[in-house]
Amino acid sequence: MSRIGKQPIEIPAGVSVSIDPGRVMVNGPLGNLQQQVPPRMKIEQAEGTITVTRPTERGQDRALHGLTRTLVANMVEGVTKGFEKRLELQGVGYRAALQGTDLRLDVGYSHPVVIKAPQGISFEVPTNTEIVVSKVRPPEPYKGKGIRYAGEYVRRKVGKRA
């Protein structure tokens, strides 16, 4: 049985959800999202929560049950908090800074790497080794230097032996 699909989705204040057969629309402070969902899944809204139930115990219905619930939950999170990735820089001389709305990275090249912010995306640099948003230079496996997601584990390789 799906443990994820059985969990109810809490609807925060300021978020409105409209459910049509095969489509869910969510409006919130950060915008509105809509998603097609399998029409066989039964989506019910009651008292500030949304529940998803499946019609049968067939394999395909069981697989779509958790997927549908996760899609709706991610839409609710997207219109309230938004989506963000936290990155961290490791290595001597690896640092980040904001130049207006652009992100300037010093990541071991002979020149700084400047990334222009696409429309709808904003960069935030809490410290000079943390970035809140895509990988420009992945971590290398010998020294571990590079840009990685916060908390990401990088397998280290053994270097040359003398």
XYZ file of N, CA, C and O in Angstrom, residues 11 39 43 126 139 149:
24
model
N -3.507 22.645 3.257
C -3.622 23.834 2.417
C -3.432 25.053 3.319
O -4.268 25.318 4.180
N -7.194 10.911 -14.471
C -8.613 11.102 -14.122
C -9.173 9.994 -13.238
O -10.202 10.185 -12.595
N -9.663 12.953 -6.132
C -9.054 14.014 -5.328
C -10.178 14.774 -4.642
O -11.085 15.278 -5.298
N 24.165 34.298 0.945
C 24.222 34.600 2.373
C 25.655 34.769 2.884
O 25.933 35.668 3.655
N 31.865 19.232 -8.341
C 32.994 18.905 -7.490
C 33.869 17.831 -8.127
O 33.372 16.887 -8.717
N 25.688 20.725 -4.091
C 24.479 21.006 -3.357
C 24.790 20.904 -1.869
O 25.635 20.107 -1.459
